[in-house]
Coordinates of C-alpha atoms in Angstrom, one line a residue:
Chain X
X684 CA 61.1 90.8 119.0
X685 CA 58.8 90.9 121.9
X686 CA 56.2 88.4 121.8
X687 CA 53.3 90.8 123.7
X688 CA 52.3 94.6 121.9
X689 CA 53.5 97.2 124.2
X690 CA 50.8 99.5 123.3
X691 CA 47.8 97.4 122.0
X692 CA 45.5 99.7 122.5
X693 CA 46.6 103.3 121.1
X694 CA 44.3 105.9 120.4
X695 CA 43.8 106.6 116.6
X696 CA 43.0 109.8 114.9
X697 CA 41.7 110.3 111.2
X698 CA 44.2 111.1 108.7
X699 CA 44.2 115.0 108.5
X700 CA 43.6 116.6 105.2
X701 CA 46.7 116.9 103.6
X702 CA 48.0 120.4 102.5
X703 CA 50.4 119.9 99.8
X704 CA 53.6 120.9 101.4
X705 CA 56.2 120.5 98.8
X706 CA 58.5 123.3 98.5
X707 CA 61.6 123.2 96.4
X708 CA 60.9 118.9 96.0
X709 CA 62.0 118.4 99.9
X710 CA 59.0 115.5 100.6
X711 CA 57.3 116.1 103.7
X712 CA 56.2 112.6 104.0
X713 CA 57.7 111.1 107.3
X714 CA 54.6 111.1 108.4
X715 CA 53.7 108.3 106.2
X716 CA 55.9 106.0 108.3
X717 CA 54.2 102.8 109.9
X718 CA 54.5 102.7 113.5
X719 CA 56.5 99.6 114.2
X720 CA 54.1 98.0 116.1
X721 CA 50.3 98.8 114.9
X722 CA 48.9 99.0 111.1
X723 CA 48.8 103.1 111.5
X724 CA 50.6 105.8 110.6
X725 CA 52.5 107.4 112.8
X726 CA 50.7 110.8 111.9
X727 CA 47.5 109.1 112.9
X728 CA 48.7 107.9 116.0
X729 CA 49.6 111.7 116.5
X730 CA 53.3 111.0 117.3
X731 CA 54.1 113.7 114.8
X732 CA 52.5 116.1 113.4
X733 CA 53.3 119.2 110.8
X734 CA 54.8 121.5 113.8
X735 CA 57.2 118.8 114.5
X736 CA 59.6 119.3 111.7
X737 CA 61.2 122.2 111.1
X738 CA 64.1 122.7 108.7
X739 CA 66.7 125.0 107.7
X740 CA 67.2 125.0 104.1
X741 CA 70.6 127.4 104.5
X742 CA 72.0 125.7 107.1
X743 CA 71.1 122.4 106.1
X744 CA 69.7 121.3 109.4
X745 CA 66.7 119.5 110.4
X746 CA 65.1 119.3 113.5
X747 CA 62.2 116.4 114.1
X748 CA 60.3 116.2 117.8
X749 CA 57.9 113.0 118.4
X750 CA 55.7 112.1 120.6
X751 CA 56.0 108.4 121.6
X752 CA 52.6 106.7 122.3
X753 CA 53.2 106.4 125.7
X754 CA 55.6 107.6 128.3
X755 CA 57.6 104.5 128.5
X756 CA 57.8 103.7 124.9
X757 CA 60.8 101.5 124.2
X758 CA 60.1 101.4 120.5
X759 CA 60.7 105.5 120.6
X760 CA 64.3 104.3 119.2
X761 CA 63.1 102.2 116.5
X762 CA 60.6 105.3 115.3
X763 CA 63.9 107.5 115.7
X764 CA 65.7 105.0 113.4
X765 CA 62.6 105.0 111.0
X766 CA 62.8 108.5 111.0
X767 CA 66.5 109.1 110.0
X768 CA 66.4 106.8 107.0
X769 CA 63.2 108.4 105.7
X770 CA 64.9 111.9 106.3
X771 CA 68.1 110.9 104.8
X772 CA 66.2 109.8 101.3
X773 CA 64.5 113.0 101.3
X774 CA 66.9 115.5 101.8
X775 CA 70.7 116.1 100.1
X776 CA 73.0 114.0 102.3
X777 CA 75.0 116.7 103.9
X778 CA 71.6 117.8 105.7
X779 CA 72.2 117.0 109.7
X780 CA 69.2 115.9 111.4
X781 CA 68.6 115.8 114.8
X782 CA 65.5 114.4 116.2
X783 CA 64.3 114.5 120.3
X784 CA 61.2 113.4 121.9
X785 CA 59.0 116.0 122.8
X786 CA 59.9 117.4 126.2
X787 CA 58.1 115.6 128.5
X788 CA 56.9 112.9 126.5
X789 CA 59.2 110.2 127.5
X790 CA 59.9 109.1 130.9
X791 CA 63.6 108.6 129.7
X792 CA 63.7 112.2 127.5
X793 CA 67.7 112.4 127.9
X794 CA 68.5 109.2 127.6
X795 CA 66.5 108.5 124.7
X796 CA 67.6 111.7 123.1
X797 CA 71.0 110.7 123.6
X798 CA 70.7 107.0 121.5
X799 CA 68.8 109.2 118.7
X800 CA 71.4 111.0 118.2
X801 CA 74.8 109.4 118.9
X802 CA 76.4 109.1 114.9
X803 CA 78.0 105.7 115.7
X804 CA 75.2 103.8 117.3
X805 CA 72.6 104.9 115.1
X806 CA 75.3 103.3 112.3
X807 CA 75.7 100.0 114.3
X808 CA 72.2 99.7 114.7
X809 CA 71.5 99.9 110.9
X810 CA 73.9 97.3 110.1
X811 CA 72.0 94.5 112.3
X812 CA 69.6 92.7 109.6
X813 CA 66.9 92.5 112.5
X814 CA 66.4 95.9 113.5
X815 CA 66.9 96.8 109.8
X816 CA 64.6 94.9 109.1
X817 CA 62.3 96.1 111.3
X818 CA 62.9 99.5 109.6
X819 CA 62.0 99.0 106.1
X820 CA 58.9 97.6 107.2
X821 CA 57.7 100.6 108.9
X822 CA 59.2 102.6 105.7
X823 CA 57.7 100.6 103.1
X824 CA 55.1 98.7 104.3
X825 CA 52.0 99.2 101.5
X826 CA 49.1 99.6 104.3
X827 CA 48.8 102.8 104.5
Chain W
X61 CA 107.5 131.8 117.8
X62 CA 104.5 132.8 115.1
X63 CA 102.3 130.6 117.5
X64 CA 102.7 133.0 120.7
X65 CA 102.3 135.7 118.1
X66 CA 98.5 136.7 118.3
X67 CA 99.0 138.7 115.3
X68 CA 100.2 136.1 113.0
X69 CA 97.7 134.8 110.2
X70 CA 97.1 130.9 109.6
X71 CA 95.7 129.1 106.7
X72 CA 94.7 125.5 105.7
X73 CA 96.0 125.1 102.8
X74 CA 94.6 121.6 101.1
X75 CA 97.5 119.6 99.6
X76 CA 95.3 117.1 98.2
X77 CA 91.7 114.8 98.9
X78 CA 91.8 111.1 98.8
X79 CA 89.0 109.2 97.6
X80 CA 88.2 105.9 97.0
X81 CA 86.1 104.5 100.0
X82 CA 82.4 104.1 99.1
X83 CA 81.3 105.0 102.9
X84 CA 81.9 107.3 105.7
X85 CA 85.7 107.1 106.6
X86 CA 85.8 107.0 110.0
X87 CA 89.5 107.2 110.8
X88 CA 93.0 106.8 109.7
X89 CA 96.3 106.7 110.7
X90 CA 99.8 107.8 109.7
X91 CA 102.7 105.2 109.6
X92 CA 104.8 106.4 112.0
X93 CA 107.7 104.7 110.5
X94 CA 107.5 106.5 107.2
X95 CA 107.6 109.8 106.2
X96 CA 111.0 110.3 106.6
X97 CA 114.0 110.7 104.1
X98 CA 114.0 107.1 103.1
X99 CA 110.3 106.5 103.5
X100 CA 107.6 107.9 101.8
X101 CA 104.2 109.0 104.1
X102 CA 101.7 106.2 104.6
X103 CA 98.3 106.7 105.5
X104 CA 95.7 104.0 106.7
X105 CA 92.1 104.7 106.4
X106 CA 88.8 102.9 107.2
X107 CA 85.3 102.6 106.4
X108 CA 81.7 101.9 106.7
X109 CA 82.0 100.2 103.1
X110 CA 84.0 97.7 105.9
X111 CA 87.3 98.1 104.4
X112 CA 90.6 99.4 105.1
X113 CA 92.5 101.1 102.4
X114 CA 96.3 101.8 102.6
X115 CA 97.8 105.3 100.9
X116 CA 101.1 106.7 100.5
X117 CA 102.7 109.5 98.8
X118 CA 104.6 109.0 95.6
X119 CA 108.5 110.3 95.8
X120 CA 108.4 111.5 92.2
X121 CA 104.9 113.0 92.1
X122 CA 104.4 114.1 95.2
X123 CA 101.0 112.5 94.8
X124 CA 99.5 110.5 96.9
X125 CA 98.1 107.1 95.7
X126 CA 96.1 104.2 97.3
X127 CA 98.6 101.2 97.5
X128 CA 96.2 98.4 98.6
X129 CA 92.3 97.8 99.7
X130 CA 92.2 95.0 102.8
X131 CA 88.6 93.9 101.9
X132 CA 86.6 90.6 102.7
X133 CA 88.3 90.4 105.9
X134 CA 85.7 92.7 108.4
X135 CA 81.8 91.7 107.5
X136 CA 80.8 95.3 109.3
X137 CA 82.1 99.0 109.2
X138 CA 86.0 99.0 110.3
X139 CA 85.6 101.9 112.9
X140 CA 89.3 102.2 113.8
X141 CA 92.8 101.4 112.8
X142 CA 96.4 102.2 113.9
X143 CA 99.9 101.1 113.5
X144 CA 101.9 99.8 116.0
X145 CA 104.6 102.2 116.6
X146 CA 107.5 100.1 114.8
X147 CA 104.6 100.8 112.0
X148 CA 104.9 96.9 111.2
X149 CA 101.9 96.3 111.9
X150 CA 98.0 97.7 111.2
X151 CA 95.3 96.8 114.2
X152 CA 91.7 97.5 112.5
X153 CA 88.7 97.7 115.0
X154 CA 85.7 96.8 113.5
X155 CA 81.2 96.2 114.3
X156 CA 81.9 92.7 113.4
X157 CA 83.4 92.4 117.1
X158 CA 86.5 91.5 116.2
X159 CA 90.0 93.4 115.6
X160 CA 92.0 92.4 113.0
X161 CA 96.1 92.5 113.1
X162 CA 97.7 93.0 109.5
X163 CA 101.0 92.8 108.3
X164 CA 102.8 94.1 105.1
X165 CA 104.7 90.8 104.1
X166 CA 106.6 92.1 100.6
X167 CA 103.7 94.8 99.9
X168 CA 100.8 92.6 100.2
X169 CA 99.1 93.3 103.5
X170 CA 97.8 89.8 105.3
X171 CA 95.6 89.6 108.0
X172 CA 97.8 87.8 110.2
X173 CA 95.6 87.2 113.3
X174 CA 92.0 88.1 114.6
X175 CA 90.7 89.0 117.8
X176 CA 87.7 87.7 119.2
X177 CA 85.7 88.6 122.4
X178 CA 84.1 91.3 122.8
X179 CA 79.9 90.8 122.6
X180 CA 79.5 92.9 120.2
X181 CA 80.9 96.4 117.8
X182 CA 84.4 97.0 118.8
X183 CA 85.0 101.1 118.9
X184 CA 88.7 101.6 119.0
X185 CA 92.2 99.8 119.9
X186 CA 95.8 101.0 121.3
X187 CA 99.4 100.0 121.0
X188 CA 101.5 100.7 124.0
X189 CA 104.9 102.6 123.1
X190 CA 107.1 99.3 123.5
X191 CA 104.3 97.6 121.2
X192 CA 104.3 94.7 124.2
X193 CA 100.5 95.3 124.9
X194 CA 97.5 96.0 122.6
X195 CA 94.1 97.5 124.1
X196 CA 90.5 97.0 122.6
X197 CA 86.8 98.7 123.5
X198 CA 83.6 98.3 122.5
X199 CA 79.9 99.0 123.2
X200 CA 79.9 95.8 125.6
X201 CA 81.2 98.3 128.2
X202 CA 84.4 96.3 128.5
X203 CA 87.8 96.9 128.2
X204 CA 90.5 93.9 127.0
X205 CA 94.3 94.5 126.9
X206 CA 96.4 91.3 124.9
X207 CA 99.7 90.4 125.5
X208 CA 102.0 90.7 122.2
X209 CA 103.3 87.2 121.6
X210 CA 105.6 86.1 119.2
X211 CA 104.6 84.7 116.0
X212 CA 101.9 87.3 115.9
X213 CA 99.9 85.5 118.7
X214 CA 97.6 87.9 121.0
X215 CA 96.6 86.5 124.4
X216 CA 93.9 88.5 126.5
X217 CA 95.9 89.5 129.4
X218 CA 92.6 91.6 131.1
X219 CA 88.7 92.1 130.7
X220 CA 88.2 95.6 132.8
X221 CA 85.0 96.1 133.6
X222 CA 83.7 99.6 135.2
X223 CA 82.4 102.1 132.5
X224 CA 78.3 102.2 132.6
X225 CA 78.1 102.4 128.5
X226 CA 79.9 102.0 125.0
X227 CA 83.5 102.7 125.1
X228 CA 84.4 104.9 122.7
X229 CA 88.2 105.2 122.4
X230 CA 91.0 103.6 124.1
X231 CA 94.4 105.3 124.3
X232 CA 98.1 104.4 126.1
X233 CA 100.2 106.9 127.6
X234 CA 102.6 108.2 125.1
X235 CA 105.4 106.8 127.2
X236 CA 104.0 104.5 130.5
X237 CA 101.7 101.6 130.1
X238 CA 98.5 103.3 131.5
X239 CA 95.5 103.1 129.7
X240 CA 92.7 105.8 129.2
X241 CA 89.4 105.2 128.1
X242 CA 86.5 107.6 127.3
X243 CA 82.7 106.5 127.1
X244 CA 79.4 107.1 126.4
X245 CA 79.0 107.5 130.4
X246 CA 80.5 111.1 130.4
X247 CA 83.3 109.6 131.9
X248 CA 87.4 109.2 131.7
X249 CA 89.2 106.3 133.2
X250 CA 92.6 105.4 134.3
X251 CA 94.1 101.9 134.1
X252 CA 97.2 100.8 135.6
X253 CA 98.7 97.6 136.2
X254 CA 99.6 96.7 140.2
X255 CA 102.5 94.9 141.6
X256 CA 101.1 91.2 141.5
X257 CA 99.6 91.9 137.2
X258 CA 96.4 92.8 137.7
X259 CA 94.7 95.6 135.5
X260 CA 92.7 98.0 137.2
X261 CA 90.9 101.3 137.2
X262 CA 93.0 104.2 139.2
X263 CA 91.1 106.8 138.6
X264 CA 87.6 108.0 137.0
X265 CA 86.8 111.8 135.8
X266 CA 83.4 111.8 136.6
X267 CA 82.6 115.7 136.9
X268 CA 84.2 116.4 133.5
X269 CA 82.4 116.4 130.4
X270 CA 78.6 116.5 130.6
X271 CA 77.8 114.0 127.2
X272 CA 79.9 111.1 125.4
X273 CA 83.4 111.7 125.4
X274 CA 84.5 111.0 122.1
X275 CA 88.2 111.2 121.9
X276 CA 91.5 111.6 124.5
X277 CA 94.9 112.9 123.0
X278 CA 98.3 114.0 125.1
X279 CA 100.3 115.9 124.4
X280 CA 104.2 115.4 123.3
X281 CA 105.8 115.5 127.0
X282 CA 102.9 113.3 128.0
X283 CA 101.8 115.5 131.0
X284 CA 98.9 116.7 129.6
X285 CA 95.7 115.3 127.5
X286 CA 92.9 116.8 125.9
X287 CA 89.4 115.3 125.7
X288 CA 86.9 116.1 123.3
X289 CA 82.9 115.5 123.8
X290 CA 79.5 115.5 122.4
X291 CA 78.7 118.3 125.1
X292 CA 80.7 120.5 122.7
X293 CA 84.0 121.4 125.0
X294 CA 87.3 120.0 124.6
X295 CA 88.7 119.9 128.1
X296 CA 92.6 119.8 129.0
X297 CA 93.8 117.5 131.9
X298 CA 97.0 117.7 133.4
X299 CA 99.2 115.2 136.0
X300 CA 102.2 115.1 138.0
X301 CA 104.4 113.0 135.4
X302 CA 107.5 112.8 137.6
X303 CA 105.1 111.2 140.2
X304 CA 103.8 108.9 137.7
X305 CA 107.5 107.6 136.4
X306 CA 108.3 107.0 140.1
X307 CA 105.1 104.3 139.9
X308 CA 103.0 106.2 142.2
X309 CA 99.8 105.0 141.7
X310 CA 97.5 108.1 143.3
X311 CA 98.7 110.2 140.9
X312 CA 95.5 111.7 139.7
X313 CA 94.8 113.8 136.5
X314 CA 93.8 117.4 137.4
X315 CA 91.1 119.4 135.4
X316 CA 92.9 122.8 133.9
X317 CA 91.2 124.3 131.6
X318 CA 88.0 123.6 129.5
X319 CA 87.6 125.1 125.5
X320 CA 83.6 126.3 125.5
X321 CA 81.8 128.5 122.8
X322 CA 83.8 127.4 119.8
X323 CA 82.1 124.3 118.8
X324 CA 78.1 124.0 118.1
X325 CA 78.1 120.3 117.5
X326 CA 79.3 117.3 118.6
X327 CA 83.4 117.1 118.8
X328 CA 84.7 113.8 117.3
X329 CA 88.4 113.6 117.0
X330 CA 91.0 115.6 119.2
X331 CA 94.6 115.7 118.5
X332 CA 97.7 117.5 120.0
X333 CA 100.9 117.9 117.7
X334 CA 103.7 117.4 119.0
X335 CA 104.2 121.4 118.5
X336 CA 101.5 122.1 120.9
X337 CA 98.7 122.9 118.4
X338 CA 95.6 121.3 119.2
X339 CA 93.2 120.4 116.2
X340 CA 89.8 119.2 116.2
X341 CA 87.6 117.7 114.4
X342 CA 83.4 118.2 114.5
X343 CA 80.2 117.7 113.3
X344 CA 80.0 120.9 111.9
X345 CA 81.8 119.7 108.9
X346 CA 84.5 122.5 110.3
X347 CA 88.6 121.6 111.5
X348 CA 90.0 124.2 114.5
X349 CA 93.4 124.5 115.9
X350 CA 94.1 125.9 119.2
X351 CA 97.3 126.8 120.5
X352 CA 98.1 127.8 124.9
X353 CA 97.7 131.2 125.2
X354 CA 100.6 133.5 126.6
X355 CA 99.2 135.7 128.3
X356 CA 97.2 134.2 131.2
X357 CA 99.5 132.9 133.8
X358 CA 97.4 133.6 137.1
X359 CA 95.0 130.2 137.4
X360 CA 97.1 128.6 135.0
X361 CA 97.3 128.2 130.6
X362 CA 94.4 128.8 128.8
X363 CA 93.9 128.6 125.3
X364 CA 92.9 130.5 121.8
X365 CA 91.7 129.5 118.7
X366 CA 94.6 129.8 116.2
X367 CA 91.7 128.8 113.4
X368 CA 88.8 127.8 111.9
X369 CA 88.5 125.9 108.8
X370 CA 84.9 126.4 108.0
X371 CA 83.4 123.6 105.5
X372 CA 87.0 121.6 105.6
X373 CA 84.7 118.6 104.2
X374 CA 81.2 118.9 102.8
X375 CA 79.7 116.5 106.1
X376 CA 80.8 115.5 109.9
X377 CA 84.7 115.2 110.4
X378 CA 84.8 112.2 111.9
X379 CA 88.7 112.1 112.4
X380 CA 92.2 114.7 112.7
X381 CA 95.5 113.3 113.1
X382 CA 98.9 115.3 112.6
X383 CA 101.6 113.5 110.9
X384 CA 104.3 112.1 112.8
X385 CA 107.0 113.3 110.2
X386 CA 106.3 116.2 108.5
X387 CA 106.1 119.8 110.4
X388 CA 102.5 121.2 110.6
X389 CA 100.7 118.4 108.0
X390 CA 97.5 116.9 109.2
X391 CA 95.3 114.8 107.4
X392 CA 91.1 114.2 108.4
X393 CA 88.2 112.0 107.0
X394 CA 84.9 112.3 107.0
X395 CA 81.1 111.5 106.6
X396 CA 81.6 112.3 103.2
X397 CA 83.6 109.6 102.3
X398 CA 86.8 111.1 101.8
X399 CA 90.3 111.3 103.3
X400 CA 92.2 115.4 103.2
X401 CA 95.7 116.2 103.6
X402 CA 96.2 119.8 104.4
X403 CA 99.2 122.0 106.0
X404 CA 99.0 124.8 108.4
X405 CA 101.0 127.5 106.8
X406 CA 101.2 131.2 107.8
X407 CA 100.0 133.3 104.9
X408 CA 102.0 135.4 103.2
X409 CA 100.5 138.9 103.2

């Protein structure tokens, strides 16, 4: 991993109030998740937030936009990893998530979006012990 | 025929669902040695549970069972596997970077040789029609053909370089050795060997498909191929064959007709029978067959959608492939984990 914090300096918000959200036992707690690379939340760092997610029970499809911490973000893929695994423990496995940067968030939106989504990579990428690694940290880490 | 009839009514009927694999299958592939009078159908599957399981279809029951697991051989998902067209032997892709060549020696599949080289996950590999040449991609970017040796010894004859991203499928010409790849980079490329043995790209589809291009099939007279993509078309290419038997080398595939509005996610797996039905296979957890349409004859074929097979499998189908000896039988795997053989039969009204 990279020796130097990308963004050591992010702006952190108070954890909101939380309006219990449960409906039919779907857990609404992605927002829990650690950001890889600072002690917070990504909720408190405000890279998502409630309007982000938006799911379609009869479909079965989920829809998740973030907002990296900064334009450049290179950890936006790690966060979009961290955010599948999370989703896919929440939900019934046939749900099909897609998840996007927020438009104009990223200097890289297309590109990024592209690696979030593509079925095979995000597979490859969960079988290398690093970045997996990496992954259950941000999902399990007991700091929050 | 009932295809050029408009009027006539399909159906997908299931013959029966395979299970066994504890992961996403990812693909599979028919013997295309069996399924004949003497030989019963073989299938070939493989997994993210990093195995590959062999099945095949019981003469008395009709039933088919799975013959053998080839385990502790690929330490990552097995993302590909087919059989080389004598169907002696079984070529399995895997994330571990290596493909592995298996043979059936007396029922018991060995893993007779391993290839090594790409960087990193290997995405797909290809037998040539005379079996002489094997062809390997992977996210490296890279493209390797091997030489067949004997003794089951695999030489790399090429490394091509020239896609931007992850290959995602490689694919021979069902009769020439030219190679076809399709990648992450939107693009289609053309590889041909020159006079003095050297591999290298002839031509590059740039302006096709707008997203990954997942899979490349042709069709049986081997002047067409279909391409399918994460931009949600399945485009059909055609060439001058005649002018490619004669070794002309600028013979370039043509775009003729592109398949929009019928998919809504990501296409994984294209395949054309050797009837001229197209099937496909898509995130949507849905199968759909098209067939050339009859009627338009002014800018050239088009096609329609003979069906859809809503919820063929309860996640993403990942793969569709028409067997090689039965009329109108297809099998396709999925997310779910499991492996479906169905026929195409008109229904009886």
């Amino acid at each position: 991993m990279t020796l130097g914090l990308i963004n050591a300096n992010p702006i952190v918000h108070a954890k909101k109030e939380r309006v219990a959200r449960c409906e039919d036992s779907h857990c609404y707690f992605v927002r829990d998740i650690r950001d890889p690379e600072h002690p917070y939340s990504l909720e408190q760092l405000s890279v998502l937030s409630e309007e982000s997610i938006s799911v379609d029970d009869k479909l079965g499809r989920i829809l998740i936009t973030f907002t990296p911490t900064i334009q450049h973000c290179s950890m936006a893929t790690v966060i979009g990893l961290c955010l599948r695994v999370k989703l896919q423990e929440c939900f019934p496995p046939h749900y099909k998530v897609d998840i996007k940067v927020s438009p104009g968030s990223h200097a890289d939106e297309e590109a990024v979006n592209k690696q979030l989504n593509d079925k095979e990579r995000i597979a490859a990428a969960l079988e290398n012990p690093n970045l997996r690694q990496l992954v259950d940290e941000c999902l399990y880490s007991n700091e929050l | 025929m009932d295809l050029d009839d408009e009027g006539s009514n399909f159906e997908l009927k299931e013959i029966q669902t395979l299970s066994g694999h504890t992961d996403r299958v990812w693909s599979l592939a028919w013997n295309p040695a069996t399924g004949t009078d003497d030989a019963q159908p073989v299938i070939a599957s493989c997994s993210g549970d990093k195995t590959v399981r062999i099945w095949e279809r019981s003469a008395l029951t009709r039933s088919w069972d799975c013959k053998a697991v080839l385990e502790e051989t690929h330490t990552r998902t097995v993302r590909s596997c087919t059989w080389s067209p004598s169907g002696k032997l079984l070529a399995t892709a895997s994330f571990d970077a290596t493909t592995a060549i298996w043979e059936n020696v007396g029922g018991d599949f060995q893993c007779v040789s391993t290839l090594e080289g790409h960087e990193n996950e290997v995405k797909s590999v290809s037998w040539n029609a005379s079996e002489s040449l094997l062809a390997t991609c992977s996210r490296d970017k890279t493209v390797w053909i091997w030489e067949v040796m004997p003794g089951n010894e695999f030489e790399c004859a090429s490394v091509l370089q020239g896609h931007t991203q992850d290959v995602k499928m490689v694919k021979w010409h069902p009769t020439m050795d030219i190679l076809f790849s399709c990648s992450y980079d939107n693009t289609i490329k053309v590889w041909a060997e020159d006079d003095t043995g050297d591999w290298h790209c002839i031509q590059t589809i740039v302006s096709g498909h707008s997203s990954t291009v997942w899979a490349i099939s042709f069709n049986a007279g081997g002047d067409k191929m279909v391409t399918c993509s994460d931009d949600l078309t399945l485009k059909v290419w055609e060439a001058d064959i005649e002018g490619m038997r004669s070794g002309n080398d600028q013979v370039l595939w043509k775009h003729l007709s592109t398949l929009s509005g019928y998919h809504d996610r990501t296409i994984f797996s294209v395949h054309w029978s050797r009837e001229g039905i197209i099937a496909s296979g898509a995130a949507d957890d849905a199968i759909r067959f098209f067939v050339e349409s009859k009627d338009s004859v002014v800018d050239g074929p088009s096609y329609r959608l003979l069906l859809k097979k809503e919820k063929a499998h309860d996640m993403d189908v990942n793969v569709v492939q028409w067997s090689p000896g039965e009329n109108r039988v297809m099998a396709s795997a999925s997310d779910d984990g499991t492996i479906k053989i169905w026929e195409l039969a008109t229904s009886s009204n």
